[in-house]
XYZ file of C-alpha atoms in Angstrom:
89
model
C 0.000 0.000 0.000
C 1.354 3.403 -0.874
C 1.574 6.268 1.580
C -1.274 8.207 -0.048
C -3.500 5.158 0.029
C -2.779 4.638 3.730
C -3.447 8.303 4.413
C -6.765 8.229 2.585
C -7.819 5.122 4.528
C -6.874 6.860 7.781
C -8.939 9.905 6.852
C -11.905 7.748 5.883
C -11.661 5.764 9.128
C -11.419 8.973 11.164
C -14.470 10.463 9.499
C -16.358 7.213 9.983
C -15.445 7.140 13.666
C -16.567 10.739 14.149
C -19.867 10.077 12.407
C -20.439 6.936 14.517
C -19.769 8.904 17.672
C -22.180 11.596 16.532
C -24.842 8.954 16.040
C -24.292 7.707 19.599
C -24.782 11.173 21.067
C -21.196 11.923 22.002
C -21.631 15.444 20.644
C -23.468 16.262 23.866
C -20.075 15.925 25.544
C -18.477 18.496 23.266
C -18.877 21.454 25.645
C -17.734 19.652 28.815
C -14.716 18.189 27.010
C -13.703 21.572 25.598
C -14.203 23.140 28.999
C -11.955 20.522 30.621
C -9.344 20.980 27.932
C -9.357 24.758 28.372
C -9.161 24.419 32.145
C -6.224 21.999 31.892
C -4.428 24.216 29.402
C -4.807 27.263 31.664
C -3.623 25.344 34.723
C -0.585 23.979 32.914
C 0.283 27.469 31.706
C -0.002 28.877 35.231
C 2.061 25.950 36.557
C 4.876 26.680 34.115
C 4.691 30.399 34.867
C 4.936 29.670 38.599
C 7.842 27.335 37.953
C 9.531 30.007 35.847
C 8.990 32.630 38.560
C 10.327 30.198 41.140
C 13.461 29.688 39.048
C 13.865 33.452 38.708
C 13.448 33.979 42.448
C 15.928 31.210 43.231
C 18.443 32.790 40.856
C 17.849 36.121 42.599
C 18.532 34.470 45.959
C 21.710 32.895 44.571
C 22.870 36.259 43.266
C 22.228 37.819 46.702
C 24.271 35.065 48.353
C 27.040 35.581 45.802
C 26.987 39.331 46.444
C 27.246 38.721 50.184
C 30.178 36.357 49.674
C 31.844 38.905 47.408
C 31.392 41.661 49.995
C 32.725 39.395 52.730
C 35.809 38.467 50.702
C 36.421 42.144 49.875
C 36.164 43.016 53.559
C 38.564 40.208 54.436
C 41.037 41.419 51.820
C 40.685 44.956 53.142
C 41.510 43.740 56.665
C 44.550 41.846 55.406
C 45.793 44.868 53.499
C 45.250 47.126 56.497
C 47.059 44.781 58.873
C 49.923 44.214 56.451
C 50.417 47.972 56.014
C 49.961 49.121 59.615
C 50.693 46.062 61.670
C 53.945 45.319 63.451
C 56.933 44.795 61.171
């Protein structure tokens, strides 16, 4: 079977399945299913946004810690320089 023949059979089967489901009354579920899909999509989006904000806040905390370490090392170096210049020889 060629690729186009397989594709046309897939399309025909899909259309047949949709029509069979319509006949069974599944279309009544269209609104609730779309509503659930929309709700899930919004929740996933907010989850990823919260995760992204969490990553940004954790990077901000890391940068604060790094700044504190940098200030502490500068202060330590300043003390060493002061003591080496003015301390006993």
